[in-house]
PDB file of C-alpha atoms in Angstrom:
ATOM      1  CA  ALA A  10      13.374  33.604 -76.366  1.00  0.00           C
ATOM      2  CA  ASN A  11      14.846  31.691 -73.467  1.00  0.00           C
ATOM      3  CA  ASP A  12      17.721  30.667 -74.438  1.00  0.00           C
ATOM      4  CA  GLU A  13      21.454  31.365 -74.002  1.00  0.00           C
ATOM      5  CA  PRO A  14      22.568  33.425 -77.286  1.00  0.00           C
ATOM      6  CA  GLU A  15      19.677  35.277 -77.071  1.00  0.00           C
ATOM      7  CA  LEU A  16      20.070  37.193 -73.811  1.00  0.00           C
ATOM      8  CA  LEU A  17      23.191  37.072 -74.155  1.00  0.00           C
ATOM      9  CA  LYS A  18      22.994  39.597 -77.790  1.00  0.00           C
ATOM     10  CA  LEU A  19      20.233  41.513 -75.271  1.00  0.00           C
ATOM     11  CA  VAL A  20      23.317  41.533 -72.759  1.00  0.00           C
ATOM     12  CA  GLY A  21      25.326  43.086 -74.765  1.00  0.00           C
ATOM     13  CA  ASP A  22      22.965  45.487 -77.236  1.00  0.00           C
ATOM     14  CA  VAL A  23      22.558  46.467 -73.465  1.00  0.00           C
ATOM     15  CA  LEU A  24      25.825  47.558 -72.707  1.00  0.00           C
ATOM     16  CA  ASP A  25      26.643  48.694 -76.364  1.00  0.00           C
ATOM     17  CA  LEU A  26      23.457  51.569 -75.999  1.00  0.00           C
ATOM     18  CA  ALA A  27      24.886  52.694 -72.556  1.00  0.00           C
ATOM     19  CA  ASP A  28      28.133  53.367 -73.888  1.00  0.00           C
ATOM     20  CA  GLY A  29      30.518  52.934 -70.806  1.00  0.00           C
ATOM     21  CA  ARG A  30      28.032  54.240 -68.607  1.00  0.00           C
ATOM     22  CA  GLU A  31      26.755  51.826 -65.670  1.00  0.00           C
ATOM     23  CA  VAL A  32      23.894  49.199 -65.791  1.00  0.00           C
ATOM     24  CA  THR A  33      21.947  48.291 -63.850  1.00  0.00           C
ATOM     25  CA  TRP A  34      19.416  45.485 -64.232  1.00  0.00           C
ATOM     26  CA  ALA A  35      16.883  44.278 -62.076  1.00  0.00           C
ATOM     27  CA  LEU A  36      14.717  41.823 -61.775  1.00  0.00           C
ATOM     28  CA  ASP A  37      11.153  41.501 -59.722  1.00  0.00           C
ATOM     29  CA  MET A  38      11.638  36.981 -60.224  1.00  0.00           C
ATOM     30  CA  ALA A  39      14.573  35.549 -58.144  1.00  0.00           C
ATOM     31  CA  GLY A  40      14.363  32.137 -59.970  1.00  0.00           C
ATOM     32  CA  GLY A  41      12.364  29.799 -62.030  1.00  0.00           C
ATOM     33  CA  GLY A  42      12.100  31.250 -66.059  1.00  0.00           C
ATOM     34  CA  PRO A  43      14.741  34.064 -65.549  1.00  0.00           C
ATOM     35  CA  GLY A  44      16.885  31.358 -63.923  1.00  0.00           C
ATOM     36  CA  LEU A  45      19.094  31.892 -67.344  1.00  0.00           C
ATOM     37  CA  LEU A  46      19.252  35.587 -67.535  1.00  0.00           C
ATOM     38  CA  ILE A  47      20.010  35.940 -63.522  1.00  0.00           C
ATOM     39  CA  ALA A  48      23.368  33.000 -64.487  1.00  0.00           C
ATOM     40  CA  LEU A  49      24.253  34.720 -66.862  1.00  0.00           C
ATOM     41  CA  LEU A  50      23.714  39.041 -65.485  1.00  0.00           C
ATOM     42  CA  VAL A  51      26.439  37.041 -62.528  1.00  0.00           C
ATOM     43  CA  ASN A  52      28.536  35.599 -64.842  1.00  0.00           C
ATOM     44  CA  HIS A  53      29.066  38.047 -66.507  1.00  0.00           C
ATOM     45  CA  GLY A  54      29.404  40.295 -63.586  1.00  0.00           C
ATOM     46  CA  GLN A  55      26.533  42.670 -64.265  1.00  0.00           C
ATOM     47  CA  GLU A  56      24.585  43.894 -61.816  1.00  0.00           C
ATOM     48  CA  LEU A  57      21.968  42.909 -60.781  1.00  0.00           C
ATOM     49  CA  VAL A  58      18.680  43.689 -58.229  1.00  0.00           C
ATOM     50  CA  TYR A  59      15.804  41.957 -57.265  1.00  0.00           C
ATOM     51  CA  ILE A  60      12.508  43.656 -56.292  1.00  0.00           C
ATOM     52  CA  PRO A  61       9.901  41.983 -55.139  1.00  0.00           C
ATOM     53  CA  GLY A  62       6.478  41.886 -56.570  1.00  0.00           C
ATOM     54  CA  ILE A  63       4.709  43.166 -54.462  1.00  0.00           C
ATOM     55  CA  ALA A  64       6.983  46.407 -54.200  1.00  0.00           C
ATOM     56  CA  VAL A  65       6.224  46.332 -58.014  1.00  0.00           C
ATOM     57  CA  ASN A  66       2.658  45.305 -57.214  1.00  0.00           C
ATOM     58  CA  ARG A  67       1.817  48.465 -54.458  1.00  0.00           C
ATOM     59  CA  ALA A  68       4.706  51.026 -57.019  1.00  0.00           C
ATOM     60  CA  SER A  69       2.392  51.004 -59.928  1.00  0.00           C
ATOM     61  CA  GLU A  70       0.285  52.337 -58.270  1.00  0.00           C
ATOM     62  CA  GLY A  71       1.559  55.763 -58.905  1.00  0.00           C
ATOM     63  CA  TYR A  72       1.378  55.113 -62.149  1.00  0.00           C
ATOM     64  CA  ARG A  73      -1.409  55.935 -64.667  1.00  0.00           C
ATOM     65  CA  GLY A  74      -2.936  53.751 -67.176  1.00  0.00           C
ATOM     66  CA  ALA A  75      -5.086  50.988 -66.374  1.00  0.00           C
ATOM     67  CA  GLY A  76      -3.982  47.010 -66.336  1.00  0.00           C
ATOM     68  CA  LYS A  77      -2.143  44.796 -66.145  1.00  0.00           C
ATOM     69  CA  THR A  78       0.980  44.860 -69.302  1.00  0.00           C
ATOM     70  CA  ASP A  79       4.641  43.164 -69.348  1.00  0.00           C
ATOM     71  CA  ALA A  80       5.794  46.437 -70.052  1.00  0.00           C
ATOM     72  CA  ARG A  81       4.086  48.937 -67.690  1.00  0.00           C
ATOM     73  CA  ASP A  82       5.743  46.693 -65.431  1.00  0.00           C
ATOM     74  CA  ALA A  83       9.147  46.968 -67.440  1.00  0.00           C
ATOM     75  CA  ARG A  84       8.821  51.166 -66.726  1.00  0.00           C
ATOM     76  CA  VAL A  85       8.183  50.525 -62.711  1.00  0.00           C
ATOM     77  CA  ILE A  86      10.531  47.995 -62.598  1.00  0.00           C
ATOM     78  CA  ALA A  87      13.018  50.448 -64.125  1.00  0.00           C
ATOM     79  CA  ASP A  88      11.908  53.054 -62.488  1.00  0.00           C
ATOM     80  CA  GLN A  89      11.890  52.100 -58.546  1.00  0.00           C
ATOM     81  CA  ALA A  90      15.328  50.520 -60.188  1.00  0.00           C
ATOM     82  CA  ARG A  91      16.635  54.349 -61.275  1.00  0.00           C
ATOM     83  CA  MET A  92      14.958  55.502 -57.290  1.00  0.00           C
ATOM     84  CA  ARG A  93      15.246  53.123 -55.031  1.00  0.00           C
ATOM     85  CA  ARG A  94      18.708  52.553 -52.952  1.00  0.00           C
ATOM     86  CA  ASP A  95      17.097  49.592 -50.460  1.00  0.00           C
ATOM     87  CA  LEU A  96      16.863  47.376 -53.334  1.00  0.00           C
ATOM     88  CA  GLN A  97      18.821  43.028 -52.387  1.00  0.00           C
ATOM     89  CA  PRO A  98      21.562  42.657 -55.463  1.00  0.00           C
ATOM     90  CA  ILE A  99      21.549  39.526 -56.591  1.00  0.00           C
ATOM     91  CA  ARG A 100      25.589  38.219 -56.038  1.00  0.00           C
ATOM     92  CA  PRO A 101      27.459  34.871 -57.233  1.00  0.00           C
ATOM     93  CA  GLY A 102      26.794  32.460 -54.298  1.00  0.00           C
ATOM     94  CA  ASP A 103      22.338  33.315 -54.469  1.00  0.00           C
ATOM     95  CA  ASP A 104      21.932  30.299 -55.084  1.00  0.00           C
ATOM     96  CA  ALA A 105      20.512  29.125 -51.074  1.00  0.00           C
ATOM     97  CA  GLY A 106      18.238  31.865 -51.801  1.00  0.00           C
ATOM     98  CA  ILE A 107      16.858  31.393 -54.985  1.00  0.00           C
ATOM     99  CA  GLU A 108      17.099  27.685 -53.189  1.00  0.00           C
ATOM    100  CA  LEU A 109      15.024  28.818 -50.727  1.00  0.00           C
ATOM    101  CA  LYS A 110      12.193  30.697 -52.692  1.00  0.00           C
ATOM    102  CA  LEU A 111      12.120  26.993 -54.458  1.00  0.00           C
ATOM    103  CA  LEU A 112      11.482  25.085 -51.161  1.00  0.00           C
ATOM    104  CA  THR A 113       8.582  28.087 -50.064  1.00  0.00           C
ATOM    105  CA  GLU A 114       6.511  27.886 -53.239  1.00  0.00           C
ATOM    106  CA  ARG A 115       7.015  23.746 -53.253  1.00  0.00           C
ATOM    107  CA  ARG A 116       5.592  23.600 -49.136  1.00  0.00           C
ATOM    108  CA  VAL A 117       2.480  26.196 -50.639  1.00  0.00           C
ATOM    109  CA  ASP A 118       1.644  23.959 -53.635  1.00  0.00           C
ATOM    110  CA  LEU A 119       1.750  21.162 -50.633  1.00  0.00           C
ATOM    111  CA  VAL A 120      -0.139  23.048 -48.019  1.00  0.00           C
ATOM    112  CA  ALA A 121      -3.145  23.219 -50.898  1.00  0.00           C
ATOM    113  CA  ASP A 122      -2.632  20.758 -52.138  1.00  0.00           C
ATOM    114  CA  ARG A 123      -3.552  18.871 -48.511  1.00  0.00           C
ATOM    115  CA  THR A 124      -5.961  21.536 -47.557  1.00  0.00           C
ATOM    116  CA  ARG A 125      -8.064  20.508 -51.771  1.00  0.00           C
ATOM    117  CA  THR A 126      -7.664  17.015 -50.757  1.00  0.00           C
ATOM    118  CA  THR A 127      -9.188  17.150 -46.403  1.00  0.00           C
ATOM    119  CA  ASN A 128     -11.432  19.168 -48.079  1.00  0.00           C
ATOM    120  CA  ARG A 129     -12.831  16.595 -50.918  1.00  0.00           C
ATOM    121  CA  LEU A 130     -12.129  13.503 -47.691  1.00  0.00           C
ATOM    122  CA  LYS A 131     -14.166  15.737 -45.869  1.00  0.00           C
ATOM    123  CA  GLY A 132     -17.086  15.746 -48.064  1.00  0.00           C
ATOM    124  CA  LEU A 133     -17.147  12.869 -49.163  1.00  0.00           C
ATOM    125  CA  LEU A 134     -17.596  11.540 -45.612  1.00  0.00           C
ATOM    126  CA  ASN A 135     -19.832  13.580 -44.964  1.00  0.00           C
ATOM    127  CA  SER A 136     -21.894  12.354 -47.680  1.00  0.00           C
ATOM    128  CA  MET A 137     -21.473   8.400 -46.812  1.00  0.00           C
ATOM    129  CA  PHE A 138     -21.233   8.875 -43.101  1.00  0.00           C
ATOM    130  CA  PRO A 139     -21.876  12.213 -41.199  1.00  0.00           C
ATOM    131  CA  ALA A 140     -22.113  11.678 -37.834  1.00  0.00           C
ATOM    132  CA  LEU A 141     -18.048  10.560 -38.581  1.00  0.00           C
ATOM    133  CA  GLU A 142     -17.123  13.308 -40.534  1.00  0.00           C
ATOM    134  CA  ARG A 143     -18.553  15.276 -37.119  1.00  0.00           C
ATOM    135  CA  VAL A 144     -16.876  14.292 -34.696  1.00  0.00           C
ATOM    136  CA  LEU A 145     -13.488  13.223 -37.104  1.00  0.00           C
ATOM    137  CA  ASP A 146     -10.308  15.865 -37.449  1.00  0.00           C
ATOM    138  CA  ILE A 147      -9.717  14.862 -40.326  1.00  0.00           C
ATOM    139  CA  GLY A 148      -6.198  16.935 -40.486  1.00  0.00           C
ATOM    140  CA  THR A 149      -4.659  14.611 -37.758  1.00  0.00           C
ATOM    141  CA  ALA A 150      -2.888  11.390 -38.060  1.00  0.00           C
ATOM    142  CA  GLY A 151      -5.561   9.032 -36.093  1.00  0.00           C
ATOM    143  CA  ALA A 152      -8.409   9.915 -38.048  1.00  0.00           C
ATOM    144  CA  LEU A 153      -6.519   9.287 -41.011  1.00  0.00           C
ATOM    145  CA  LEU A 154      -5.487   5.296 -40.180  1.00  0.00           C
ATOM    146  CA  LEU A 155      -9.008   5.005 -38.861  1.00  0.00           C
ATOM    147  CA  LEU A 156     -10.397   5.626 -41.984  1.00  0.00           C
ATOM    148  CA  THR A 157      -8.497   3.599 -44.207  1.00  0.00           C
ATOM    149  CA  GLY A 158      -9.737   0.825 -42.343  1.00  0.00           C
ATOM    150  CA  HIS A 159     -12.897   1.607 -41.054  1.00  0.00           C
ATOM    151  CA  GLN A 160     -15.295   3.579 -43.312  1.00  0.00           C
ATOM    152  CA  THR A 161     -18.733   3.175 -42.904  1.00  0.00           C
ATOM    153  CA  PRO A 162     -21.013   2.479 -39.924  1.00  0.00           C
ATOM    154  CA  ALA A 163     -22.152  -0.910 -40.347  1.00  0.00           C
ATOM    155  CA  ALA A 164     -17.217  -2.045 -40.038  1.00  0.00           C
ATOM    156  CA  ILE A 165     -16.910   0.160 -37.520  1.00  0.00           C
ATOM    157  CA  ARG A 166     -20.081  -1.212 -35.394  1.00  0.00           C
ATOM    158  CA  ARG A 167     -19.182  -5.068 -37.092  1.00  0.00           C
ATOM    159  CA  THR A 168     -15.739  -3.892 -35.015  1.00  0.00           C
ATOM    160  CA  GLY A 169     -16.700  -2.686 -32.104  1.00  0.00           C
ATOM    161  CA  LEU A 170     -15.236  -0.700 -29.568  1.00  0.00           C
ATOM    162  CA  ARG A 171     -13.098  -3.244 -27.839  1.00  0.00           C
ATOM    163  CA  ARG A 172     -11.658  -3.697 -31.179  1.00  0.00           C
ATOM    164  CA  LEU A 173     -11.452  -0.972 -32.771  1.00  0.00           C
ATOM    165  CA  THR A 174      -9.223   0.732 -29.884  1.00  0.00           C
ATOM    166  CA  THR A 175      -6.968  -2.012 -29.817  1.00  0.00           C
ATOM    167  CA  TRP A 176      -6.975  -2.354 -33.597  1.00  0.00           C
ATOM    168  CA  LEU A 177      -5.436   2.062 -33.441  1.00  0.00           C
ATOM    169  CA  ARG A 178      -3.046   0.768 -30.933  1.00  0.00           C
ATOM    170  CA  ASN A 179      -0.941  -1.517 -32.650  1.00  0.00           C
ATOM    171  CA  ARG A 180      -1.007   0.953 -35.544  1.00  0.00           C
ATOM    172  CA  LYS A 181       0.818   3.548 -32.204  1.00  0.00           C
ATOM    173  CA  VAL A 182      -2.934   5.926 -32.584  1.00  0.00           C
ATOM    174  CA  ARG A 183      -2.241   8.661 -29.567  1.00  0.00           C
ATOM    175  CA  THR A 184      -4.990   8.284 -27.440  1.00  0.00           C
ATOM    176  CA  PRO A 185      -6.804   5.133 -29.426  1.00  0.00           C
ATOM    177  CA  GLU A 186      -9.186   5.032 -27.181  1.00  0.00           C
ATOM    178  CA  ALA A 187     -10.449   8.531 -27.254  1.00  0.00           C
ATOM    179  CA  LEU A 188     -10.289   8.469 -30.694  1.00  0.00           C
ATOM    180  CA  ALA A 189     -12.454   4.641 -30.869  1.00  0.00           C
ATOM    181  CA  ALA A 190     -14.924   6.002 -28.748  1.00  0.00           C
ATOM    182  CA  LYS A 191     -15.820   9.397 -30.602  1.00  0.00           C
ATOM    183  CA  ALA A 192     -16.238   6.934 -33.390  1.00  0.00           C
ATOM    184  CA  VAL A 193     -18.514   3.722 -32.236  1.00  0.00           C
ATOM    185  CA  ASP A 194     -20.043   6.609 -30.427  1.00  0.00           C
ATOM    186  CA  ALA A 195     -21.174   7.736 -34.572  1.00  0.00           C
TER     187      ALA A 195
END
């Protein structure tokens, strides 16, 4: 289990097996799930190195057997920690690195969510107003703002070029004239 008493017992058991010899711990994750283990190892003065997951993946290609298993990954990680001298140690105060990794992962999630939302919006607009979907760049704030107030051909026709330009200008859209002209032409 990933809780402190169990992890401390694991650390104690490994150190007992080492019988006074130096122990190096190696992980292929620097945050998230193994966060408690990392904190315990660092707080107990253990040598801890980080092996990027991609390095483990590439190294595992040289091992016999098919498929990915935790036991196989553990062996690859242990061998890499034993053989390589270029691995990054994880030290107390490496919180900035861990936080940066978490922020980077969060940004990747947000970009994926935005792409998914944009694609849904394009699909919906294409089914209702294909001519407008073709001329708008849904990735821009102006196009999205236009769609918040005018989604149908009838609404854009009713508003007209001059009032649509004014509406967009009042909302601080860049080049409102060009955007309004595209929408009215569509």
